[in-house]
Amino acid sequence: MKTIVEIESLVHRYPDHTTIEFGGLDFNIAPGEVVALLGSNGSGKSTLLNHLIGQLTPHTGSVKVFGVNPRKEIKKIRHLLGMVLQSPEEQLLGPTVWDDIAFALYNAKWPEEKIVERVESVMADLSIGHLHEKLPHYLSGGEQQKVALAGAIVMNPQLLILDEPFSRLDIKSKSALIEMLRKINQKYGTAILLTSHDLSMLPELAHKVYIIKKGRFIGQGKPEETLLNIPLLLEADLEPPALLELVALLRKQGVDLPYSSKAEEVASALLPYLSYNRRIISR
């Protein structure tokens, strides 16, 4: 399968001459794929992202994004990339929400009517049309994240990168973000790479998961394989969601439960077992 991101034997050297080696497994992303990069703070997630967007130079090894070295040829692929920072307010530049989202289109010299059409379409997709004339820096954290996301996808990038997108959100906002990202992936075929140490929502979104610890990829696979591997998560200093930990434990005991982060789905699957045991006990 063709890949849009490939990392091979990457070694990064920090200014103090310490190094981090991104080894253990090959890292790649295919078109339209949703990939979660999971690791605790200091595991190397942000360093890896900065290599992908051309902000850092590899000490050794190679990084290819859409077939080119992003450090040397970022201008060739910039229109193919969208990114939402961990602190989205840092990338909001326009005087109003509409201006901020339209900024890249004006910069690319799109015709005015096409700009209006595209901005209105993206704002409708993300349900932020009511923020049209609002000042970005007076919005709530969740609203700022939506506006930053709109600005990142307005040019219809082939790869969307999100750094710790769940870190500032409550459960309701996390669920809303998952739905927005799924819609973007399905409607536009956009590949998505997100980093996180919060595993609670990923079963509903990711196609593939990488587990990273101190720059080393120690696990990779489908979410249902990786996120139910509790020893692997603990090795990476990640906290398994309580519900997935319960599912993994009961599966080992022969209880056929679905892989899900939704408590109601797990509870529904568990009810027949509870009913059966209740009948046995009552005899």
GROMACS .gro file of C-alpha atoms in nm:
model
  283
    1MET     CA    1   0.000   0.000   0.000
    2LYS     CA    2   0.122   0.348  -0.084
    3THR     CA    3   0.223   0.556   0.217
    4ILE     CA    4   0.219   0.933   0.270
    5VAL     CA    5   0.445   0.928   0.578
    6GLU     CA    6   0.754   0.711   0.624
    7ILE     CA    7   1.012   0.724   0.903
    8GLU     CA    8   1.319   0.503   0.892
    9SER     CA    9   1.592   0.476   1.158
   10LEU     CA   10   1.533   0.835   1.272
   11VAL     CA   11   1.772   0.972   1.534
   12HIS     CA   12   1.722   1.322   1.675
   13ARG     CA   13   1.997   1.510   1.857
   14TYR     CA   14   1.896   1.781   2.106
   15PRO     CA   15   2.101   2.100   2.163
   16ASP     CA   16   2.257   1.946   2.475
   17HIS     CA   17   2.379   1.659   2.250
   18THR     CA   18   2.150   1.398   2.403
   19THR     CA   19   1.983   1.184   2.140
   20ILE     CA   20   1.656   1.004   2.094
   21GLU     CA   21   1.632   0.707   1.858
   22PHE     CA   22   1.296   0.638   1.699
   23GLY     CA   23   1.347   0.266   1.653
   24GLY     CA   24   1.178  -0.063   1.720
   25LEU     CA   25   0.920  -0.056   1.440
   26ASP     CA   26   0.869   0.107   1.102
   27PHE     CA   27   0.637   0.408   1.121
   28ASN     CA   28   0.412   0.486   0.828
   29ILE     CA   29   0.074   0.632   0.743
   30ALA     CA   30  -0.138   0.538   0.441
   31PRO     CA   31  -0.378   0.774   0.259
   32GLY     CA   32  -0.703   0.813   0.451
   33GLU     CA   33  -0.570   0.630   0.756
   34VAL     CA   34  -0.634   0.750   1.113
   35VAL     CA   35  -0.326   0.685   1.326
   36ALA     CA   36  -0.288   0.744   1.699
   37LEU     CA   37   0.061   0.794   1.843
   38LEU     CA   38   0.039   0.719   2.214
   39GLY     CA   39   0.298   0.790   2.479
   40SER     CA   40   0.346   0.960   2.812
   41ASN     CA   41   0.494   1.307   2.850
   42GLY     CA   42   0.856   1.307   2.734
   43SER     CA   43   0.814   0.998   2.515
   44GLY     CA   44   0.912   1.184   2.196
   45LYS     CA   45   0.568   1.245   2.041
   46SER     CA   46   0.609   1.618   1.987
   47THR     CA   47   0.965   1.577   1.860
   48LEU     CA   48   0.839   1.331   1.599
   49LEU     CA   49   0.563   1.570   1.488
   50ASN     CA   50   0.814   1.853   1.451
   51HIS     CA   51   1.020   1.634   1.218
   52LEU     CA   52   0.710   1.563   1.008
   53ILE     CA   53   0.636   1.934   0.958
   54GLY     CA   54   0.997   2.020   0.876
   55GLN     CA   55   1.082   2.204   1.198
   56LEU     CA   56   1.372   1.974   1.291
   57THR     CA   57   1.666   1.816   1.109
   58PRO     CA   58   1.733   1.443   1.155
   59HIS     CA   59   2.074   1.362   1.301
   60THR     CA   60   2.059   1.034   1.109
   61GLY     CA   61   1.786   0.839   0.936
   62SER     CA   62   1.514   0.968   0.709
   63VAL     CA   63   1.171   1.129   0.723
   64LYS     CA   64   0.953   1.141   0.414
   65VAL     CA   65   0.615   1.311   0.390
   66PHE     CA   66   0.439   1.279   0.054
   67GLY     CA   67   0.767   1.145  -0.082
   68VAL     CA   68   0.987   1.442   0.009
   69ASN     CA   69   1.212   1.551   0.293
   70PRO     CA   70   0.993   1.802   0.483
   71ARG     CA   71   1.293   1.983   0.630
   72LYS     CA   72   1.426   2.067   0.282
   73GLU     CA   73   1.108   2.085   0.075
   74ILE     CA   74   0.826   2.188   0.308
   75LYS     CA   75   0.702   2.447   0.055
   76LYS     CA   76   0.619   2.166  -0.188
   77ILE     CA   77   0.389   1.992   0.058
   78ARG     CA   78   0.264   2.268   0.289
   79HIS     CA   79  -0.074   2.278   0.113
   80LEU     CA   80  -0.112   1.905   0.180
   81LEU     CA   81  -0.071   1.942   0.557
   82GLY     CA   82  -0.299   2.076   0.827
   83MET     CA   83  -0.205   2.098   1.194
   84VAL     CA   84  -0.377   2.179   1.522
   85LEU     CA   85  -0.140   2.263   1.806
   86GLN     CA   86  -0.180   2.146   2.165
   87SER     CA   87  -0.252   2.511   2.251
   88PRO     CA   88  -0.484   2.610   1.961
   89GLU     CA   89  -0.503   2.975   2.065
   90GLU     CA   90  -0.140   3.010   1.953
   91GLN     CA   91  -0.239   2.959   1.589
   92LEU     CA   92  -0.543   3.188   1.578
   93LEU     CA   93  -0.430   3.499   1.390
   94GLY     CA   94  -0.737   3.660   1.234
   95PRO     CA   95  -0.934   3.947   1.390
   96THR     CA   96  -1.254   3.742   1.361
   97VAL     CA   97  -1.328   3.372   1.338
   98TRP     CA   98  -1.425   3.405   0.971
   99ASP     CA   99  -1.105   3.594   0.886
  100ASP     CA  100  -0.892   3.339   1.069
  101ILE     CA  101  -1.039   3.043   0.881
  102ALA     CA  102  -1.017   3.227   0.547
  103PHE     CA  103  -0.656   3.336   0.598
  104ALA     CA  104  -0.490   3.046   0.414
  105LEU     CA  105  -0.730   3.077   0.121
  106TYR     CA  106  -0.656   3.447   0.075
  107ASN     CA  107  -0.286   3.368   0.103
  108ALA     CA  108  -0.327   3.111  -0.174
  109LYS     CA  109  -0.509   3.373  -0.384
  110TRP     CA  110  -0.838   3.186  -0.415
  111PRO     CA  111  -1.120   3.377  -0.589
  112GLU     CA  112  -1.341   3.564  -0.342
  113GLU     CA  113  -1.654   3.366  -0.421
  114LYS     CA  114  -1.470   3.036  -0.373
  115ILE     CA  115  -1.330   3.157  -0.041
  116VAL     CA  116  -1.676   3.245   0.088
  117GLU     CA  117  -1.818   2.913  -0.030
  118ARG     CA  118  -1.538   2.708   0.126
  119VAL     CA  119  -1.528   2.890   0.460
  120GLU     CA  120  -1.904   2.868   0.501
  121SER     CA  121  -1.894   2.496   0.417
  122VAL     CA  122  -1.623   2.418   0.673
  123MET     CA  123  -1.793   2.626   0.943
  124ALA     CA  124  -2.116   2.437   0.880
  125ASP     CA  125  -1.936   2.101   0.899
  126LEU     CA  126  -1.793   2.191   1.241
  127SER     CA  127  -2.111   2.362   1.366
  128ILE     CA  128  -1.941   2.697   1.428
  129GLY     CA  129  -2.140   2.919   1.192
  130HIS     CA  130  -2.271   3.115   1.490
  131LEU     CA  131  -1.912   3.222   1.572
  132HIS     CA  132  -1.875   3.399   1.236
  133GLU     CA  133  -1.791   3.748   1.369
  134LYS     CA  134  -1.657   3.649   1.712
  135LEU     CA  135  -1.306   3.741   1.828
  136PRO     CA  136  -1.099   3.418   1.844
  137HIS     CA  137  -0.919   3.498   2.168
  138TYR     CA  138  -1.247   3.553   2.355
  139LEU     CA  139  -1.379   3.207   2.273
  140SER     CA  140  -1.385   2.910   2.510
  141GLY     CA  141  -1.109   2.651   2.482
  142GLY     CA  142  -1.336   2.408   2.298
  143GLU     CA  143  -1.450   2.677   2.055
  144GLN     CA  144  -1.090   2.784   1.989
  145GLN     CA  145  -1.004   2.425   1.909
  146LYS     CA  146  -1.291   2.404   1.659
  147VAL     CA  147  -1.178   2.726   1.490
  148ALA     CA  148  -0.817   2.603   1.474
  149LEU     CA  149  -0.944   2.276   1.326
  150ALA     CA  150  -1.148   2.466   1.067
  151GLY     CA  151  -0.840   2.666   0.969
  152ALA     CA  152  -0.640   2.345   0.940
  153ILE     CA  153  -0.885   2.170   0.706
  154VAL     CA  154  -1.004   2.467   0.497
  155MET     CA  155  -0.742   2.393   0.229
  156ASN     CA  156  -0.859   2.030   0.224
  157PRO     CA  157  -0.524   1.881   0.335
  158GLN     CA  158  -0.443   1.518   0.272
  159LEU     CA  159  -0.288   1.483   0.619
  160LEU     CA  160  -0.422   1.642   0.938
  161ILE     CA  161  -0.192   1.641   1.243
  162LEU     CA  162  -0.324   1.703   1.594
  163ASP     CA  163  -0.100   1.733   1.900
  164GLU     CA  164  -0.275   1.618   2.221
  165PRO     CA  165  -0.622   1.725   2.101
  166PHE     CA  166  -0.804   1.588   2.408
  167SER     CA  167  -0.584   1.745   2.675
  168ARG     CA  168  -0.811   2.042   2.754
  169LEU     CA  169  -1.151   1.891   2.689
  170ASP     CA  170  -1.424   1.746   2.909
  171ILE     CA  171  -1.589   1.416   2.818
  172LYS     CA  172  -1.870   1.580   2.618
  173SER     CA  173  -1.624   1.791   2.418
  174LYS     CA  174  -1.402   1.488   2.357
  175SER     CA  175  -1.696   1.297   2.211
  176ALA     CA  176  -1.786   1.594   1.990
  177LEU     CA  177  -1.427   1.619   1.864
  178ILE     CA  178  -1.420   1.247   1.784
  179GLU     CA  179  -1.736   1.289   1.576
  180MET     CA  180  -1.589   1.589   1.392
  181LEU     CA  181  -1.266   1.404   1.312
  182ARG     CA  182  -1.454   1.097   1.194
  183LYS     CA  183  -1.666   1.318   0.968
  184ILE     CA  184  -1.356   1.488   0.824
  185ASN     CA  185  -1.192   1.152   0.760
  186GLN     CA  186  -1.499   1.002   0.593
  187LYS     CA  187  -1.615   1.307   0.396
  188TYR     CA  188  -1.279   1.424   0.263
  189GLY     CA  189  -1.065   1.108   0.290
  190THR     CA  190  -0.820   1.302   0.506
  191ALA     CA  191  -0.550   1.098   0.680
  192ILE     CA  192  -0.521   1.191   1.048
  193LEU     CA  193  -0.228   1.160   1.287
  194LEU     CA  194  -0.297   1.247   1.648
  195THR     CA  195  -0.082   1.221   1.956
  196SER     CA  196  -0.228   1.153   2.297
  197HIS     CA  197  -0.171   1.010   2.641
  198ASP     CA  198  -0.550   0.995   2.688
  199LEU     CA  199  -0.670   0.660   2.556
  200SER     CA  200  -1.036   0.685   2.651
  201MET     CA  201  -1.179   0.797   2.314
  202LEU     CA  202  -0.949   0.628   2.065
  203PRO     CA  203  -1.148   0.305   2.017
  204GLU     CA  204  -1.407   0.513   1.832
  205LEU     CA  205  -1.165   0.672   1.584
  206ALA     CA  206  -0.821   0.522   1.520
  207HIS     CA  207  -0.748   0.265   1.250
  208LYS     CA  208  -0.396   0.201   1.376
  209VAL     CA  209  -0.210   0.270   1.700
  210TYR     CA  210   0.159   0.318   1.776
  211ILE     CA  211   0.287   0.303   2.134
  212ILE     CA  212   0.604   0.502   2.198
  213LYS     CA  213   0.835   0.513   2.500
  214LYS     CA  214   1.145   0.734   2.506
  215GLY     CA  215   1.148   0.743   2.127
  216ARG     CA  216   1.118   0.369   2.082
  217PHE     CA  217   0.808   0.222   1.923
  218ILE     CA  218   0.722  -0.066   2.156
  219GLY     CA  219   0.384  -0.156   2.008
  220GLN     CA  220   0.182  -0.120   1.690
  221GLY     CA  221  -0.144  -0.262   1.565
  222LYS     CA  222  -0.518  -0.225   1.546
  223PRO     CA  223  -0.676  -0.045   1.843
  224GLU     CA  224  -0.861  -0.358   1.956
  225GLU     CA  225  -0.527  -0.539   1.980
  226THR     CA  226  -0.315  -0.261   2.125
  227LEU     CA  227  -0.548  -0.087   2.369
  228LEU     CA  228  -0.653  -0.416   2.530
  229ASN     CA  229  -0.288  -0.509   2.586
  230ILE     CA  230  -0.277  -0.376   2.941
  231PRO     CA  231   0.084  -0.483   3.016
  232LEU     CA  232   0.201  -0.295   2.703
  233LEU     CA  233   0.019   0.022   2.808
  234LEU     CA  234   0.165   0.006   3.157
  235GLU     CA  235   0.513  -0.049   3.013
  236ALA     CA  236   0.468   0.277   2.820
  237ASP     CA  237   0.357   0.457   3.140
  238LEU     CA  238   0.008   0.500   3.000
  239GLU     CA  239  -0.302   0.471   3.215
  240PRO     CA  240  -0.546   0.215   3.069
  241PRO     CA  241  -0.906   0.339   3.067
  242ALA     CA  242  -1.095   0.157   3.342
  243LEU     CA  243  -1.361   0.030   3.100
  244LEU     CA  244  -1.108  -0.119   2.857
  245GLU     CA  245  -0.918  -0.271   3.148
  246LEU     CA  246  -1.241  -0.438   3.261
  247VAL     CA  247  -1.313  -0.563   2.908
  248ALA     CA  248  -0.961  -0.709   2.879
  249LEU     CA  249  -0.992  -0.883   3.217
  250LEU     CA  250  -1.334  -1.034   3.145
  251ARG     CA  251  -1.230  -1.146   2.798
  252LYS     CA  252  -0.952  -1.347   2.961
  253GLN     CA  253  -1.223  -1.516   3.168
  254GLY     CA  254  -1.411  -1.613   2.853
  255VAL     CA  255  -1.671  -1.336   2.856
  256ASP     CA  256  -1.733  -1.221   2.498
  257LEU     CA  257  -1.744  -0.843   2.531
  258PRO     CA  258  -1.716  -0.586   2.251
  259TYR     CA  259  -1.414  -0.364   2.210
  260SER     CA  260  -1.567  -0.027   2.293
  261SER     CA  261  -1.513   0.284   2.501
  262LYS     CA  262  -1.890   0.324   2.542
  263ALA     CA  263  -2.010   0.196   2.878
  264GLU     CA  264  -2.364   0.135   2.752
  265GLU     CA  265  -2.240  -0.103   2.479
  266VAL     CA  266  -2.028  -0.302   2.724
  267ALA     CA  267  -2.313  -0.310   2.977
  268SER     CA  268  -2.560  -0.438   2.715
  269ALA     CA  269  -2.321  -0.718   2.619
  270LEU     CA  270  -2.264  -0.806   2.984
  271LEU     CA  271  -2.633  -0.827   3.082
  272PRO     CA  272  -2.695  -1.178   2.937
  273TYR     CA  273  -2.406  -1.315   3.145
  274LEU     CA  274  -2.541  -1.150   3.459
  275SER     CA  275  -2.891  -1.280   3.388
  276TYR     CA  276  -2.761  -1.633   3.332
  277ASN     CA  277  -2.561  -1.632   3.656
  278ARG     CA  278  -2.862  -1.494   3.844
  279ARG     CA  279  -3.075  -1.786   3.721
  280ILE     CA  280  -2.808  -2.035   3.828
  281ILE     CA  281  -2.783  -1.883   4.176
  282SER     CA  282  -3.161  -1.871   4.225
  283ARG     CA  283  -3.201  -2.244   4.163
   0.00000   0.00000   0.00000
